[in-house]
Coordinates of C-alpha atoms and ligand atoms in Angstrom, one line a residue:
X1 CA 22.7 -4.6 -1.0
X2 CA 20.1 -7.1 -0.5
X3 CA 18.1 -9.1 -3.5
X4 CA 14.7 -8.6 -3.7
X5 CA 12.3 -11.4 -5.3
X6 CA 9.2 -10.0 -7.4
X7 CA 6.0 -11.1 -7.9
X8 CA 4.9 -10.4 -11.3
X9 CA 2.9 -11.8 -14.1
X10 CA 1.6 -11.6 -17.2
X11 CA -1.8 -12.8 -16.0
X12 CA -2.4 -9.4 -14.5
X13 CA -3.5 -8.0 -18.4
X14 CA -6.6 -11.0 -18.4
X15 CA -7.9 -7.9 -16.1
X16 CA -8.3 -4.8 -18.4
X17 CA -11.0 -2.8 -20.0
X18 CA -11.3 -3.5 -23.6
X19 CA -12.0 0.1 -24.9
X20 CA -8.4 1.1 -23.2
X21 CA -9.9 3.9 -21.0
X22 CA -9.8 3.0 -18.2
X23 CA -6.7 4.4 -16.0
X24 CA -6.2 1.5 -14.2
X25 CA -4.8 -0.6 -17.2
X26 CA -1.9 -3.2 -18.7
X27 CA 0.4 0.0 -19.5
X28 CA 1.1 0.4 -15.6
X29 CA 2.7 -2.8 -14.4
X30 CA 4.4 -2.9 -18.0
X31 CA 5.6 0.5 -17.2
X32 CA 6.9 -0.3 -13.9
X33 CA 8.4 -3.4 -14.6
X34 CA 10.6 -1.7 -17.5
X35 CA 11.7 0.6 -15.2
X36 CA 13.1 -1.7 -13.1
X37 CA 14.8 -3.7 -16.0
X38 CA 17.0 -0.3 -17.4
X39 CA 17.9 0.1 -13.3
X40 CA 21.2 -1.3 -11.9
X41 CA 18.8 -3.0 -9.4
X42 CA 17.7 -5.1 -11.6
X43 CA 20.9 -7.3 -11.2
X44 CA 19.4 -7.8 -7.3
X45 CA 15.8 -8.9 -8.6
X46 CA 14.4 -12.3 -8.9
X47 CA 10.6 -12.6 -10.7
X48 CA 8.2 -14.9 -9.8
X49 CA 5.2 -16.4 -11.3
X50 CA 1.5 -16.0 -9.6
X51 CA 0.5 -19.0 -7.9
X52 CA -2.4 -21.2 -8.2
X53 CA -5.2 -19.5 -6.4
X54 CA -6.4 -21.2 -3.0
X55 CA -10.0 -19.8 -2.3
X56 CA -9.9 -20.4 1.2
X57 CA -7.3 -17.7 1.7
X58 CA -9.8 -15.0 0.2
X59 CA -11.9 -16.4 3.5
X60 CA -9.0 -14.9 5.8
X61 CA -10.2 -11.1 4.9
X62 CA -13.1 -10.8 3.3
X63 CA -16.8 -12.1 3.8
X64 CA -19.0 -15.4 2.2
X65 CA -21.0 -12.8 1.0
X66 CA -18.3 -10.4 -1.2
X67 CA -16.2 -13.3 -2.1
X68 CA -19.2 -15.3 -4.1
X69 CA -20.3 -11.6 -5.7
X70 CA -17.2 -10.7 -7.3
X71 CA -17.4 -14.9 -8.6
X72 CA -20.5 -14.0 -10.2
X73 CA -19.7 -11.0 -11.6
X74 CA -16.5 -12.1 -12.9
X75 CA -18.4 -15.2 -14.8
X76 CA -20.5 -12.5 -16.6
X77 CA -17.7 -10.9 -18.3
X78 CA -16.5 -7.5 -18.6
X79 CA -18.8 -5.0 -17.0
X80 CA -18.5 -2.2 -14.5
X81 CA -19.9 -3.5 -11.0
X82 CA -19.5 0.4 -9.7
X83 CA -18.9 3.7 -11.1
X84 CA -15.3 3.0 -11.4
X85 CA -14.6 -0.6 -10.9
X86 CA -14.5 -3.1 -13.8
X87 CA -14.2 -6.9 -14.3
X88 CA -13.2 -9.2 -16.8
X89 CA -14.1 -12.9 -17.2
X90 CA -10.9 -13.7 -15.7
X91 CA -10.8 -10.9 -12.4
X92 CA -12.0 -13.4 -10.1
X93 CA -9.1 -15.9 -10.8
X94 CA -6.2 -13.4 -11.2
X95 CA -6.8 -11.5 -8.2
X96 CA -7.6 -14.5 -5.9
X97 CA -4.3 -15.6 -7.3
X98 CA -2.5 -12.5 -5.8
X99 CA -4.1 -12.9 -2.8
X100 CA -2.6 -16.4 -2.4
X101 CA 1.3 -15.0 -3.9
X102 CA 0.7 -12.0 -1.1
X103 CA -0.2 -14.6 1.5
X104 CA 2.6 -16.9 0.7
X105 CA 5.2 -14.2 0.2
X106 CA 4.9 -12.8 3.5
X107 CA 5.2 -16.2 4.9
X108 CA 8.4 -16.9 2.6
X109 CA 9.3 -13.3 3.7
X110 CA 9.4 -14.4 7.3
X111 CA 10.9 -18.1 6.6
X112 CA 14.2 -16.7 4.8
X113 CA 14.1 -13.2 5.9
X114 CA 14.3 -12.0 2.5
X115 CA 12.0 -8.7 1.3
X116 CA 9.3 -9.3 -0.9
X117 CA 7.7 -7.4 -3.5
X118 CA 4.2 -7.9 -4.7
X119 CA 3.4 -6.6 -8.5
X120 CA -0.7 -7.1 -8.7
X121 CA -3.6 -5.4 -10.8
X122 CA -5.8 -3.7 -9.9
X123 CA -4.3 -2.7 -6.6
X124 CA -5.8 -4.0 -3.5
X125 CA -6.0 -1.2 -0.5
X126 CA -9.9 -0.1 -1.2
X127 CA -11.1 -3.2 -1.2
X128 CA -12.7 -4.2 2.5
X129 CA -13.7 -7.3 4.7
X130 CA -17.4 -7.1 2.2
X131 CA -15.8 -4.4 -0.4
X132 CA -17.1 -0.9 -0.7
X133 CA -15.5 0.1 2.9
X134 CA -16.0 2.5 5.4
X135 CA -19.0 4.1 3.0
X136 CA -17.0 4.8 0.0
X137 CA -19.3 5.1 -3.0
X138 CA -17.2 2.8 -4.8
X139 CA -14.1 -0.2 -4.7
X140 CA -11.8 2.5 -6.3
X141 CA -10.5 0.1 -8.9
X142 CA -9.7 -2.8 -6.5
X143 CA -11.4 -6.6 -6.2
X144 CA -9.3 -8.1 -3.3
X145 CA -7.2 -7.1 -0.3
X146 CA -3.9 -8.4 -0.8
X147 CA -2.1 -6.2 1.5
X148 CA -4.1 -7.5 4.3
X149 CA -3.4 -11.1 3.6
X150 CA 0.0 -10.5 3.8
X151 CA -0.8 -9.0 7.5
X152 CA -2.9 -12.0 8.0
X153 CA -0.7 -14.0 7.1
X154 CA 1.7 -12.3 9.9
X155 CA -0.6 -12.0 12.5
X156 CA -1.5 -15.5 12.1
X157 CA 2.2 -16.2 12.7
X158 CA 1.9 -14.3 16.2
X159 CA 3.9 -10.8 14.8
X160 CA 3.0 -7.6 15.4
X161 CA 2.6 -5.5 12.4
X162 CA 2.9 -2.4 10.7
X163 CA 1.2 -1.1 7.8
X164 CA 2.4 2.2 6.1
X165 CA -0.3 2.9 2.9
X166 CA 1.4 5.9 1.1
X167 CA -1.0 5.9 -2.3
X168 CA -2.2 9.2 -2.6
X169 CA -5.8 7.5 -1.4
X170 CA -6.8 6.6 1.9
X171 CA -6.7 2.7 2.7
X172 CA -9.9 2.4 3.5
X173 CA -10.8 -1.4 2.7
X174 CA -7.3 -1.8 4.3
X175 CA -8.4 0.1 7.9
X176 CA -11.9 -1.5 7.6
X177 CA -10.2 -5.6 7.2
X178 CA -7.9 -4.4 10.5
X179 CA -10.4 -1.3 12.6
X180 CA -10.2 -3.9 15.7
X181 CA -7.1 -5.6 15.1
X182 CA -4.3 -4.1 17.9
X183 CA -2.0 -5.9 16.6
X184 CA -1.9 -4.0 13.5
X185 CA -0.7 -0.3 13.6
X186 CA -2.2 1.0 10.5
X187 CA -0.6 4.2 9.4
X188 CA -2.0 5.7 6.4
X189 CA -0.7 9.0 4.3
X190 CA -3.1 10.2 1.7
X191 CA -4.4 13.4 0.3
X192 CA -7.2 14.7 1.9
X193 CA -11.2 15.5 0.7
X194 CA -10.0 13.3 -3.0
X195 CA -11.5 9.8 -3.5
X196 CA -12.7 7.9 -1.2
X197 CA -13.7 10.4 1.5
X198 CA -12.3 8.8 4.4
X199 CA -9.4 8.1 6.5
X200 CA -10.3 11.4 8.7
X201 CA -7.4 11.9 11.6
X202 CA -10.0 11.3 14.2
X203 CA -10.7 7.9 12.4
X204 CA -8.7 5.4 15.0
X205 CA -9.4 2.5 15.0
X206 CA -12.5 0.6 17.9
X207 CA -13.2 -2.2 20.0
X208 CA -10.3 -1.9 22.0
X209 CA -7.8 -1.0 19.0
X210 CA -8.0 2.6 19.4
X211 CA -5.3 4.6 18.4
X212 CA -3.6 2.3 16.0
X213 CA -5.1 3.1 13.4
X214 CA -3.3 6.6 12.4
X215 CA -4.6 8.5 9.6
X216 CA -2.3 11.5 7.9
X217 CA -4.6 13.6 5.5
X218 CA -2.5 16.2 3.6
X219 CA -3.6 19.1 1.4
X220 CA -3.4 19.2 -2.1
X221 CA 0.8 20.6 -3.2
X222 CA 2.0 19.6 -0.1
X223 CA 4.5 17.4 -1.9
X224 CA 8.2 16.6 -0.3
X225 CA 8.4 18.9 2.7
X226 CA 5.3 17.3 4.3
X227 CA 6.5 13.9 3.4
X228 CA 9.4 14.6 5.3
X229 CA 7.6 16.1 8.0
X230 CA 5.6 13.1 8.8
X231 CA 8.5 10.5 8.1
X232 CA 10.2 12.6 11.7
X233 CA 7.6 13.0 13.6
X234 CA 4.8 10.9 12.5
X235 CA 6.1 7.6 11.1
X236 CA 9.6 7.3 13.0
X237 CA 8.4 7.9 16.3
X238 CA 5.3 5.3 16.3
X239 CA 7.9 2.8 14.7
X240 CA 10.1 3.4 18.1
X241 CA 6.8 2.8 20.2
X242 CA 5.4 0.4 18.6
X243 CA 8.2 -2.0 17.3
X244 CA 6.5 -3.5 14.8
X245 CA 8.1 -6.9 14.4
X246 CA 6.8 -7.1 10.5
X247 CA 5.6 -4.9 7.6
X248 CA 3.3 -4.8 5.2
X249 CA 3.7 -1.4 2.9
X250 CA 0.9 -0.1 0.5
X251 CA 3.2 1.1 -2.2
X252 CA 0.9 3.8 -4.3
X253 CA 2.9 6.4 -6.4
X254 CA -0.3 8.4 -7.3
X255 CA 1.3 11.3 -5.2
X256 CA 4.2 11.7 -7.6
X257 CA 4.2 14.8 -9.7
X258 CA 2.1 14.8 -12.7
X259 CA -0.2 12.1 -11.7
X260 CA -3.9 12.2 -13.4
X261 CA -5.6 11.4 -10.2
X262 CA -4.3 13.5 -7.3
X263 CA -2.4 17.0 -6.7
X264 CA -0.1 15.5 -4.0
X265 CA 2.9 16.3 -6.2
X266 CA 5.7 13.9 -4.4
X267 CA 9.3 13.8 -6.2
X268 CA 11.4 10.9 -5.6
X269 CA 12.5 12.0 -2.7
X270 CA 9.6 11.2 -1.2
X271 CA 9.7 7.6 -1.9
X272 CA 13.6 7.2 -1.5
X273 CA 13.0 8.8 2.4
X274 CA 10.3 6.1 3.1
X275 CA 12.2 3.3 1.4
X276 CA 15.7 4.4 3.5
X277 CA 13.3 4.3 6.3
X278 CA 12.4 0.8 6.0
X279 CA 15.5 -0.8 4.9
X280 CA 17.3 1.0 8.3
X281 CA 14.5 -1.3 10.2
X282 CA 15.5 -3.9 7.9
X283 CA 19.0 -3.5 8.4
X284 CA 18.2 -3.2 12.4
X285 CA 17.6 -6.7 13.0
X286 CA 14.6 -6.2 14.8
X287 CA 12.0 -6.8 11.7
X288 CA 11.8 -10.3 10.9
X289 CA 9.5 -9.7 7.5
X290 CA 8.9 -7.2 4.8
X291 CA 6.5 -7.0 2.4
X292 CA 5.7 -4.2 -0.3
X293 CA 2.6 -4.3 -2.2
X294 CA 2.3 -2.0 -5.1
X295 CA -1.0 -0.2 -5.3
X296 CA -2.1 2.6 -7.6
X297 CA 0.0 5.0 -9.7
X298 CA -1.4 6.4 -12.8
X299 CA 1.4 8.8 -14.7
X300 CA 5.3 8.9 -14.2
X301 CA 5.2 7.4 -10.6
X302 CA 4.9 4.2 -12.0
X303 CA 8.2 4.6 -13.3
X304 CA 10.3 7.1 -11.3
X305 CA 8.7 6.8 -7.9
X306 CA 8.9 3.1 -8.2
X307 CA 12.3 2.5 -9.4
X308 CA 13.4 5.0 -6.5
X309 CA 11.7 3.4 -4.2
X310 CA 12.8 0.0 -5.0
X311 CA 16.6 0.6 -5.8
X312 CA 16.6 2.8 -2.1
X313 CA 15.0 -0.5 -0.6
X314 CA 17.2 -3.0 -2.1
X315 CA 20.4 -0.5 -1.4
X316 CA 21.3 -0.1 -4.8
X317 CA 20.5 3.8 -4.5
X318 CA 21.9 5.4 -1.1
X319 CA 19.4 8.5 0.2
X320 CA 21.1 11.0 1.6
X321 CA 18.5 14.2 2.5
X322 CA 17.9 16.6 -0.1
X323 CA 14.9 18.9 1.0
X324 CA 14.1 20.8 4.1
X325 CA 11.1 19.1 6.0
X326 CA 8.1 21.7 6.4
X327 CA 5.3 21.4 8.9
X328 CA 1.9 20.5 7.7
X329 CA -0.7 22.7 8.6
X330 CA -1.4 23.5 12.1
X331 CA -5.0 21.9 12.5
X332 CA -3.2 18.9 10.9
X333 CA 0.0 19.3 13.8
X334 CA -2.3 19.6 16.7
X335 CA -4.8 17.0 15.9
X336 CA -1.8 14.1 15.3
X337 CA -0.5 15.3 18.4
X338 CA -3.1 15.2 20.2
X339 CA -3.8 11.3 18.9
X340 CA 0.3 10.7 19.5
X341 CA 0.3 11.7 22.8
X342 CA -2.4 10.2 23.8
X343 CA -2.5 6.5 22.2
X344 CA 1.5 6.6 22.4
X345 CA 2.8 9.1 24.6
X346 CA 4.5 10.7 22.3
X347 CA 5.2 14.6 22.6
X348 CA 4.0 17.2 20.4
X349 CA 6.5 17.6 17.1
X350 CA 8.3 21.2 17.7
X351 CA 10.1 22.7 14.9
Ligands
ZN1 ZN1 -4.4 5.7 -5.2

């Protein structure tokens, strides 16, 4: 088993909507975190505090321009700056502060080979180098990008590395920050034609970083089967090719059962196959950092989908295969084919 240090703190409710509304709110990192305190893991978990903020890491993924807008609009007080995207007094502070902790965890991460779990609100995976990315209508919730400053913060120590985004929503700040970074295979697992309209399978990446950016958009039910699906022949196989040498995941458990926002309806099997995943590259040798960030999660994945993942990554909970992997639908086969073999050559899945 392997201890796991958490950031979390109780900063993160300075950023909530006073009418209580909102879905993206206090209940879900207090919901979380209880979780984990009735699991057996919790015996393997150190917390940490936030960190002062350092500004100049903000600089690292997103532009002048962004940065000094949500500094305004935080000084103003609570108000929505988008249709779904709120501020408080205090937003600009608390997430510059988990931009730092993700920066510095990945670092730490690296330094003492130890896995390291980031606890923010709002989540972070939306948010782009100058926010609203890839011509969402909105930030989705999200201020700043802390997934990619912990990839920044690993590219900047010369790794190669990987960045799995299973939220039920496409990464779409996450792909914009990296769209011609090589170094960074981006693979993203989301529902398709739900907020924010991107993350297409034809969307790959440019200016010479074509093909690493993979994009997995699944219909509405596909739940377990597909997860598994993709996990063979999707996620396993690129992490053979590309042998990432670090990675950053973007922990959403919107695509559990139940959840208010998507129809993705994951168990926990879903997250215990992804977390048994990572902890054999862990266990592998070959990975010398890992970083989780969690990102959305509205309903019961906050605590079931979490606490599964987590105890599968830390070893407390041992995954042995439940379901029967089921193919996703054929234009969805051929076209990641298609992109595999060509960017990776990789051969078509056949089942
Ligand atoms: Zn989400």
């Amino acid at each position: 088993m392997s201890s796991i240090r958490i950031v979390y703190d109780e900063a993160h409710k300075l950023h909530s909507d006073p009418s209580g509304r909102h879905p993206e709110s206090p209940w879900r990192l207090e919901t979380a975190l209880s979780a984990l305190k009735e699991s057996p893991v919790w015996g393997l978990i150190e917390i940490q505090g936030l960190p002062e903020p350092e500004d100049r890491l903000l600089n690292l993924i997103h532009s002048d321009h962004y940065i000094e807008l949500i500094r305004r609009e935080s000084a103003k007080g609570f108000h929505y700056i988008d249709s779904d995207t709120y501020v408080t007094e205090h937003t600009f502070k608390v997430s510059a502060a988990y931009v730092t902790a993700a920066y510095k965890a990945a670092l730490e991460s690296l330094e003492r080979r130890e896995m390291r779990v980031i606890m923010p609100r709002p989540g972070g995976h939306h948010a782009g180098r100058s926010g609203w990315a890839m011509g969402a209508p909105t930030l989705g919730f999200c201020i700043f990008n802390y997934a990619a400053a912990a990839a920044r913060a690993f590219l900047d120590s010369g790794l190669k590395v990987l960045m799995i985004d299973f939220d039920a929503h496409h990464g779409n700040g996450t792909q914009d920050i990296f769209w011609e970074e090589p170094r960074v295979l981006h693979i993203d697992i989301h529902e398709e034609d739900i907020y924010p309209g991107t993350g297409n399978i034809d969307d790959i990446g440019g200016g010479g970083a074509e093909g690493t950016k993979v994009n997995v958009p699944l219909p509405a039910f596909s739940g377990d089967p597909q997860y598994l699906w993709i996990l063979d022949n999707v996620v396993n196989p690129l992490i053979e090719a590309f042998k990432p040498e670090a990675i950053v995941v973007s922990a959403g458990f919107d695509a559990y059962e139940g959840d208010p926002l998507t129809m993705l309806r994951a168990s926990e099997e879903s997250y215990e196959a992804i977390a048994s995943t990572l902890r054999e590259q862990w266990n592998g040798g070959r990975l010398k950092a890992l970083i989780t960030n969690l990102e959305g999660g509205y309903g019961e994945g906050l605590r079931k989908g979490f606490k599964a993942y987590i105890e599968t990554l830390a070893g407390s909970r041992l995954y042995a295969r439940r379901g029967e992997p089921k193919r996703p639908p054929e234009r969805i086969v051929r076209e990641l084919s298609r992109i595999l073999s060509k960017y990776w050559g990789l051969e078509a899945p056949r089942d």
